[in-house]
CSV table of N, CA, C and O in Angstrom, one decimal:
chain,number,residue,atom,x,y,z
A,1,UNK,N,-82.3,16.7,74.1
A,1,UNK,CA,-81.4,15.5,74.7
A,1,UNK,C,-80.9,15.6,76.3
A,1,UNK,O,-80.8,16.9,76.8
A,2,UNK,N,-81.2,14.9,76.9
A,2,UNK,CA,-81.3,14.9,78.3
A,2,UNK,C,-79.5,15.0,78.8
A,2,UNK,O,-78.9,14.0,78.5
A,3,UNK,N,-79.7,15.9,79.9
A,3,UNK,CA,-78.2,16.3,80.6
A,3,UNK,C,-78.1,15.1,81.6
A,3,UNK,O,-79.2,14.8,82.7
A,4,UNK,N,-76.7,14.5,81.5
A,4,UNK,CA,-76.4,13.4,82.7
A,4,UNK,C,-76.2,14.3,83.6
A,4,UNK,O,-75.8,15.2,84.2
A,5,UNK,N,-76.9,13.6,84.9
A,5,UNK,CA,-76.7,14.1,86.1
A,5,UNK,C,-75.6,13.5,86.8
A,5,UNK,O,-75.2,12.3,86.9
A,6,UNK,N,-75.1,14.4,87.4
A,6,UNK,CA,-73.8,14.0,88.6
A,6,UNK,C,-74.3,13.4,89.6
A,6,UNK,O,-75.2,13.9,90.5
A,7,UNK,N,-73.9,12.1,89.9
A,7,UNK,CA,-74.4,11.5,91.1
A,7,UNK,C,-73.4,10.8,92.0
A,7,UNK,O,-72.0,10.9,91.3
A,8,UNK,N,-73.4,10.8,93.0
A,8,UNK,CA,-72.3,10.5,94.3
A,8,UNK,C,-73.0,9.6,95.5
A,8,UNK,O,-74.1,9.8,95.7
A,9,UNK,N,-72.5,8.8,95.8
A,9,UNK,CA,-72.5,7.7,96.9
A,9,UNK,C,-71.8,8.3,98.1
A,9,UNK,O,-70.9,8.7,98.4
A,10,UNK,N,-72.6,8.9,99.2
A,10,UNK,CA,-72.1,9.6,100.6
A,10,UNK,C,-72.1,8.6,101.5
A,10,UNK,O,-72.3,7.6,101.3
A,11,UNK,N,-71.3,9.2,102.5
A,11,UNK,CA,-70.8,8.5,103.7
A,11,UNK,C,-72.1,7.6,104.3
A,11,UNK,O,-72.1,6.2,104.8
A,12,UNK,N,-73.5,7.8,104.0
A,12,UNK,CA,-74.5,6.7,104.5
A,12,UNK,C,-74.8,5.8,103.3
A,12,UNK,O,-76.2,5.3,103.6
A,13,UNK,N,-74.2,5.7,102.8
A,13,UNK,CA,-74.3,4.6,101.3
A,13,UNK,C,-75.6,4.6,100.3
A,13,UNK,O,-76.0,3.5,99.8
A,14,UNK,N,-75.9,6.1,100.5
A,14,UNK,CA,-77.0,6.5,99.4
A,14,UNK,C,-76.5,7.4,98.3
A,14,UNK,O,-75.5,8.1,98.6
A,15,UNK,N,-77.4,6.9,97.3
A,15,UNK,CA,-76.6,7.7,95.9
A,15,UNK,C,-77.5,9.1,95.8
A,15,UNK,O,-79.0,8.9,95.9
A,16,UNK,N,-76.8,10.1,95.5
A,16,UNK,CA,-77.6,11.5,95.6
A,16,UNK,C,-77.2,12.0,94.4
A,16,UNK,O,-76.1,11.7,93.8
A,17,UNK,N,-78.1,12.8,94.0
A,17,UNK,CA,-77.9,13.9,92.8
A,17,UNK,C,-77.2,15.3,93.2
A,17,UNK,O,-77.6,15.6,94.3
A,18,UNK,N,-76.5,15.9,92.4
A,18,UNK,CA,-76.1,17.3,93.1
A,18,UNK,C,-77.1,18.5,92.7
A,18,UNK,O,-77.4,18.2,91.3
A,19,UNK,N,-77.5,18.9,93.4
A,19,UNK,CA,-78.7,19.6,92.9
A,19,UNK,C,-78.1,21.3,93.2
A,19,UNK,O,-78.5,21.9,92.2
A,20,UNK,N,-77.2,21.8,93.9
A,20,UNK,CA,-76.9,22.9,93.9
A,20,UNK,C,-75.6,23.1,94.6
A,20,UNK,O,-75.4,22.6,95.8
A,21,UNK,N,-74.6,23.7,94.2
A,21,UNK,CA,-73.3,24.3,94.9
A,21,UNK,C,-73.4,25.6,94.9
A,21,UNK,O,-73.7,26.4,94.0
A,22,UNK,N,-72.8,25.9,96.2
A,22,UNK,CA,-72.5,27.7,96.4
A,22,UNK,C,-71.8,27.6,97.4
A,22,UNK,O,-71.4,27.2,98.3
A,23,UNK,N,-71.0,28.7,96.9
A,23,UNK,CA,-70.1,29.6,98.2
A,23,UNK,C,-70.7,30.6,99.0
A,23,UNK,O,-71.5,31.4,98.5
A,24,UNK,N,-70.6,30.2,100.1
A,24,UNK,CA,-70.9,31.4,101.3
A,24,UNK,C,-69.7,31.5,102.2
A,24,UNK,O,-69.2,30.6,103.1
A,25,UNK,N,-69.2,32.9,102.5
A,25,UNK,CA,-68.3,32.9,103.2
A,25,UNK,C,-67.1,32.0,103.1
A,25,UNK,O,-66.2,31.5,104.0
A,26,UNK,N,-66.7,32.0,101.6
A,26,UNK,CA,-65.4,31.4,101.5
A,26,UNK,C,-65.5,29.6,101.7
A,26,UNK,O,-64.7,29.1,101.6
A,27,UNK,N,-66.6,29.4,101.9
A,27,UNK,CA,-66.8,28.0,101.9
A,27,UNK,C,-68.1,27.6,100.8
A,27,UNK,O,-68.6,28.0,100.6
A,28,UNK,N,-67.2,26.3,100.5
A,28,UNK,CA,-68.3,25.5,99.2
A,28,UNK,C,-69.5,24.8,100.1
A,28,UNK,O,-69.1,23.8,100.8
A,29,UNK,N,-70.6,24.9,99.5
A,29,UNK,CA,-71.6,23.9,100.1
A,29,UNK,C,-72.3,23.2,99.0
A,29,UNK,O,-72.3,23.7,97.8
A,30,UNK,N,-72.6,22.2,99.3
A,30,UNK,CA,-73.6,21.1,98.4
A,30,UNK,C,-74.6,20.7,98.7
A,30,UNK,O,-74.5,20.4,99.8
A,31,UNK,N,-76.0,21.0,98.0
A,31,UNK,CA,-77.1,20.3,98.4
A,31,UNK,C,-77.2,19.2,97.3
A,31,UNK,O,-77.1,19.4,96.5
A,32,UNK,N,-77.6,18.2,98.1
A,32,UNK,CA,-77.7,16.9,97.4
A,32,UNK,C,-79.4,16.3,97.3
A,32,UNK,O,-79.7,16.8,98.9
A,33,UNK,N,-79.6,15.7,96.9
A,33,UNK,CA,-81.1,14.9,96.8
A,33,UNK,C,-80.9,13.5,96.6
A,33,UNK,O,-80.4,13.0,95.8
A,34,UNK,N,-81.4,12.6,97.4
A,34,UNK,CA,-81.4,11.1,97.4
A,34,UNK,C,-82.1,10.9,95.9
A,34,UNK,O,-83.4,11.3,95.7
A,35,UNK,N,-81.7,10.0,95.1
A,35,UNK,CA,-81.7,9.7,93.7
A,35,UNK,C,-83.2,9.1,93.8
A,35,UNK,O,-83.8,9.0,92.8
A,36,UNK,N,-83.3,8.1,94.7
A,36,UNK,CA,-84.6,7.4,95.1
A,36,UNK,C,-85.5,8.1,95.5
A,36,UNK,O,-86.9,7.5,95.6
A,37,UNK,N,-85.6,9.2,96.2
A,37,UNK,CA,-86.4,9.8,97.4
A,37,UNK,C,-85.8,11.3,97.3
A,37,UNK,O,-85.4,11.7,98.0
A,38,UNK,N,-86.3,12.2,96.4
A,38,UNK,CA,-86.0,13.4,96.1
A,38,UNK,C,-86.3,14.4,97.3
A,38,UNK,O,-85.9,15.5,97.3
A,39,UNK,N,-87.4,13.8,98.0
A,39,UNK,CA,-87.8,14.8,99.4
A,39,UNK,C,-86.5,14.5,100.5
A,39,UNK,O,-86.5,15.1,101.5
A,40,UNK,N,-85.4,13.6,100.4
A,40,UNK,CA,-84.4,13.0,101.2
A,40,UNK,C,-83.3,13.8,100.6
A,40,UNK,O,-82.5,13.9,99.9
A,41,UNK,N,-83.4,15.4,101.3
A,41,UNK,CA,-81.8,16.0,100.7
A,41,UNK,C,-80.9,16.0,102.2
A,41,UNK,O,-81.4,16.0,103.3
A,42,UNK,N,-79.6,16.6,101.4
A,42,UNK,CA,-78.7,16.7,102.6
A,42,UNK,C,-77.9,17.7,102.0
A,42,UNK,O,-77.7,18.1,101.0
A,43,UNK,N,-77.2,18.7,103.1
A,43,UNK,CA,-76.2,19.3,102.8
A,43,UNK,C,-74.6,19.0,103.0
A,43,UNK,O,-74.7,18.2,104.1
A,44,UNK,N,-73.7,19.3,102.5
A,44,UNK,CA,-72.5,19.1,102.6
A,44,UNK,C,-71.4,20.2,102.7
A,44,UNK,O,-71.9,21.0,101.7
A,45,UNK,N,-70.2,20.4,103.2
A,45,UNK,CA,-69.3,21.2,103.1
A,45,UNK,C,-68.2,20.7,102.4
A,45,UNK,O,-67.8,19.8,102.9
A,46,UNK,N,-67.4,21.5,101.6
A,46,UNK,CA,-66.4,21.0,100.8
A,46,UNK,C,-65.3,21.5,101.5
A,46,UNK,O,-65.0,22.8,102.2
A,47,UNK,N,-64.3,20.5,101.7
A,47,UNK,CA,-63.1,21.1,102.7
A,47,UNK,C,-61.7,20.4,101.4
A,47,UNK,O,-61.9,19.3,100.7
A,48,UNK,N,-60.5,21.0,101.9
A,48,UNK,CA,-59.2,20.3,101.1
A,48,UNK,C,-58.5,20.2,101.9
A,48,UNK,O,-58.1,20.6,102.9
A,49,UNK,N,-58.0,18.9,101.6
A,49,UNK,CA,-56.9,18.2,102.4
A,49,UNK,C,-55.9,17.7,101.3
A,49,UNK,O,-56.3,17.1,100.7
A,50,UNK,N,-54.5,18.0,101.6
A,50,UNK,CA,-53.6,17.3,100.8
A,50,UNK,C,-54.4,17.5,99.1
A,50,UNK,O,-54.2,16.5,98.6
A,51,UNK,N,-54.4,18.7,98.8
A,51,UNK,CA,-55.1,18.8,97.4
A,51,UNK,C,-56.2,18.0,96.9
A,51,UNK,O,-56.3,18.0,95.8
A,52,UNK,N,-56.9,17.7,97.9
A,52,UNK,CA,-58.2,16.7,97.5
A,52,UNK,C,-59.1,17.6,98.0
A,52,UNK,O,-58.9,18.1,99.2
A,53,UNK,N,-60.5,17.2,97.3
A,53,UNK,CA,-61.4,18.0,98.2
A,53,UNK,C,-62.4,16.4,98.8
A,53,UNK,O,-62.7,15.5,98.3
A,54,UNK,N,-63.4,16.8,99.8
A,54,UNK,CA,-63.9,16.2,100.6
A,54,UNK,C,-65.2,16.7,101.1
A,54,UNK,O,-65.0,17.9,101.4
A,55,UNK,N,-66.0,16.3,101.0
A,55,UNK,CA,-67.5,16.6,101.7
A,55,UNK,C,-67.4,16.2,103.0
A,55,UNK,O,-67.2,15.0,103.8
A,56,UNK,N,-67.8,17.1,104.1
A,56,UNK,CA,-68.1,17.0,105.4
A,56,UNK,C,-69.6,17.5,105.8
A,56,UNK,O,-69.8,18.2,105.2
A,57,UNK,N,-69.8,16.6,107.2
A,57,UNK,CA,-71.1,17.6,107.8
A,57,UNK,C,-71.1,18.7,108.1
A,57,UNK,O,-70.0,19.5,108.1
A,58,UNK,N,-72.1,19.6,108.0
A,58,UNK,CA,-72.0,20.9,108.4
A,58,UNK,C,-71.8,21.2,110.0
A,58,UNK,O,-72.0,20.2,110.7
A,59,UNK,N,-71.0,22.2,110.2
A,59,UNK,CA,-70.8,22.0,111.9
A,59,UNK,C,-71.7,22.0,112.9
A,59,UNK,O,-71.6,21.5,114.1
A,60,UNK,N,-73.2,23.2,113.0
A,60,UNK,CA,-74.0,23.4,113.8
A,60,UNK,C,-75.3,23.2,112.9
A,60,UNK,O,-75.3,24.0,112.2
A,61,UNK,N,-76.4,23.2,113.7
A,61,UNK,CA,-77.8,23.6,113.3
A,61,UNK,C,-77.7,25.1,112.8
A,61,UNK,O,-78.2,25.0,111.3
A,62,UNK,N,-77.2,26.0,113.1
A,62,UNK,CA,-77.2,27.6,112.8
A,62,UNK,C,-76.7,27.6,111.3
A,62,UNK,O,-77.3,28.2,110.6
A,63,UNK,N,-75.5,26.5,111.0
A,63,UNK,CA,-74.8,26.7,109.7
A,63,UNK,C,-75.8,25.8,108.8
A,63,UNK,O,-75.9,26.8,107.8
A,64,UNK,N,-76.2,25.0,109.1
A,64,UNK,CA,-77.3,24.5,108.5
A,64,UNK,C,-78.7,25.6,107.8
A,64,UNK,O,-79.0,25.7,106.6
A,65,UNK,N,-79.2,26.0,108.9
A,65,UNK,CA,-80.5,27.1,108.8
A,65,UNK,C,-79.9,28.0,107.7
A,65,UNK,O,-80.6,28.6,107.0
A,66,UNK,N,-78.7,28.7,108.1
A,66,UNK,CA,-77.9,29.8,107.2
A,66,UNK,C,-77.9,29.5,106.0
A,66,UNK,O,-78.3,30.3,105.0
A,67,UNK,N,-77.5,28.3,105.6
A,67,UNK,CA,-77.4,28.0,103.9
A,67,UNK,C,-78.9,27.6,103.5
A,67,UNK,O,-78.9,27.9,102.3
A,68,UNK,N,-79.4,27.2,104.2
A,68,UNK,CA,-81.0,27.0,103.8
A,68,UNK,C,-81.8,28.0,103.4
A,68,UNK,O,-82.4,28.1,102.4
A,69,UNK,N,-81.4,29.0,104.3
A,69,UNK,CA,-82.1,30.4,104.0
A,69,UNK,C,-81.3,31.2,102.9
A,69,UNK,O,-82.3,31.4,101.8
A,70,UNK,N,-80.1,30.8,102.8
A,70,UNK,CA,-79.6,31.7,101.6
A,70,UNK,C,-80.1,30.8,100.4
A,70,UNK,O,-80.4,31.6,99.1
A,71,UNK,N,-80.2,29.6,100.0
A,71,UNK,CA,-80.5,28.8,98.9
A,71,UNK,C,-82.1,29.2,98.7
A,71,UNK,O,-82.5,29.6,97.6
A,72,UNK,N,-82.9,29.5,99.5
A,72,UNK,CA,-84.3,29.7,99.6
A,72,UNK,C,-84.4,31.2,98.8
A,72,UNK,O,-85.0,31.7,97.8
A,73,UNK,N,-83.4,32.3,99.6
A,73,UNK,CA,-83.4,33.6,98.8
A,73,UNK,C,-82.9,33.5,97.5
A,73,UNK,O,-83.9,34.3,97.0
A,74,UNK,N,-81.8,32.9,97.2
A,74,UNK,CA,-81.4,32.5,95.5
A,74,UNK,C,-83.0,32.1,94.9
A,74,UNK,O,-83.2,32.7,93.8
A,75,UNK,N,-83.4,31.2,95.7
A,75,UNK,CA,-84.6,30.7,94.7
A,75,UNK,C,-85.7,31.8,94.2
A,75,UNK,O,-86.2,31.9,93.6
A,76,UNK,N,-86.1,32.4,95.3
A,76,UNK,CA,-87.0,33.5,95.4
A,76,UNK,C,-86.8,34.5,94.3
A,76,UNK,O,-87.5,35.2,93.5
A,77,UNK,N,-85.4,34.9,94.3
A,77,UNK,CA,-84.9,35.8,93.6
A,77,UNK,C,-85.3,35.5,92.2
A,77,UNK,O,-85.5,36.5,91.1
A,78,UNK,N,-84.8,34.3,91.9
A,78,UNK,CA,-85.1,33.7,90.3
A,78,UNK,C,-86.4,33.6,90.0
A,78,UNK,O,-86.7,34.1,88.9
A,79,UNK,N,-87.4,33.3,91.0
A,79,UNK,CA,-88.9,33.3,90.8
A,79,UNK,C,-89.1,34.8,90.2
A,79,UNK,O,-89.9,35.2,89.4
A,80,UNK,N,-88.7,35.9,91.3
A,80,UNK,CA,-89.1,37.1,90.9
A,80,UNK,C,-88.6,37.7,89.7
A,80,UNK,O,-89.4,38.6,89.0
A,81,UNK,N,-87.5,37.3,89.3
A,81,UNK,CA,-87.0,37.5,87.8
A,81,UNK,C,-87.8,37.2,86.6
A,81,UNK,O,-87.5,38.0,85.9
A,82,UNK,N,-88.2,35.9,86.7
A,82,UNK,CA,-89.0,35.1,85.8
A,82,UNK,C,-90.5,35.8,86.0
A,82,UNK,O,-91.1,35.5,84.7
A,83,UNK,N,-90.9,36.6,86.6
A,83,UNK,CA,-92.1,37.0,86.5
A,83,UNK,C,-92.2,38.3,85.7
A,83,UNK,O,-93.2,38.9,85.5
A,84,UNK,N,-91.2,39.1,85.6
A,84,UNK,CA,-90.9,40.3,85.1
A,84,UNK,C,-91.1,40.2,83.8
A,84,UNK,O,-90.8,39.6,83.0
């Protein structure tokens, strides 16, 4: 049975699937991939306002780099674990 993927249309009017969600420094980040072009990825940070959650862009290129490094480290650790 195939698992239904959660999709969302972001502010660029493109439909994305959620690839990964992670918490770093008490912030929730989400990695998305364009449903029609999986090589087109984007990151968003979740903020809460008035008890609702919103996706926003990241603050600066350093924040983007830090999150991508963290995702890469997790992926590499999973690969190492699977080789044992």
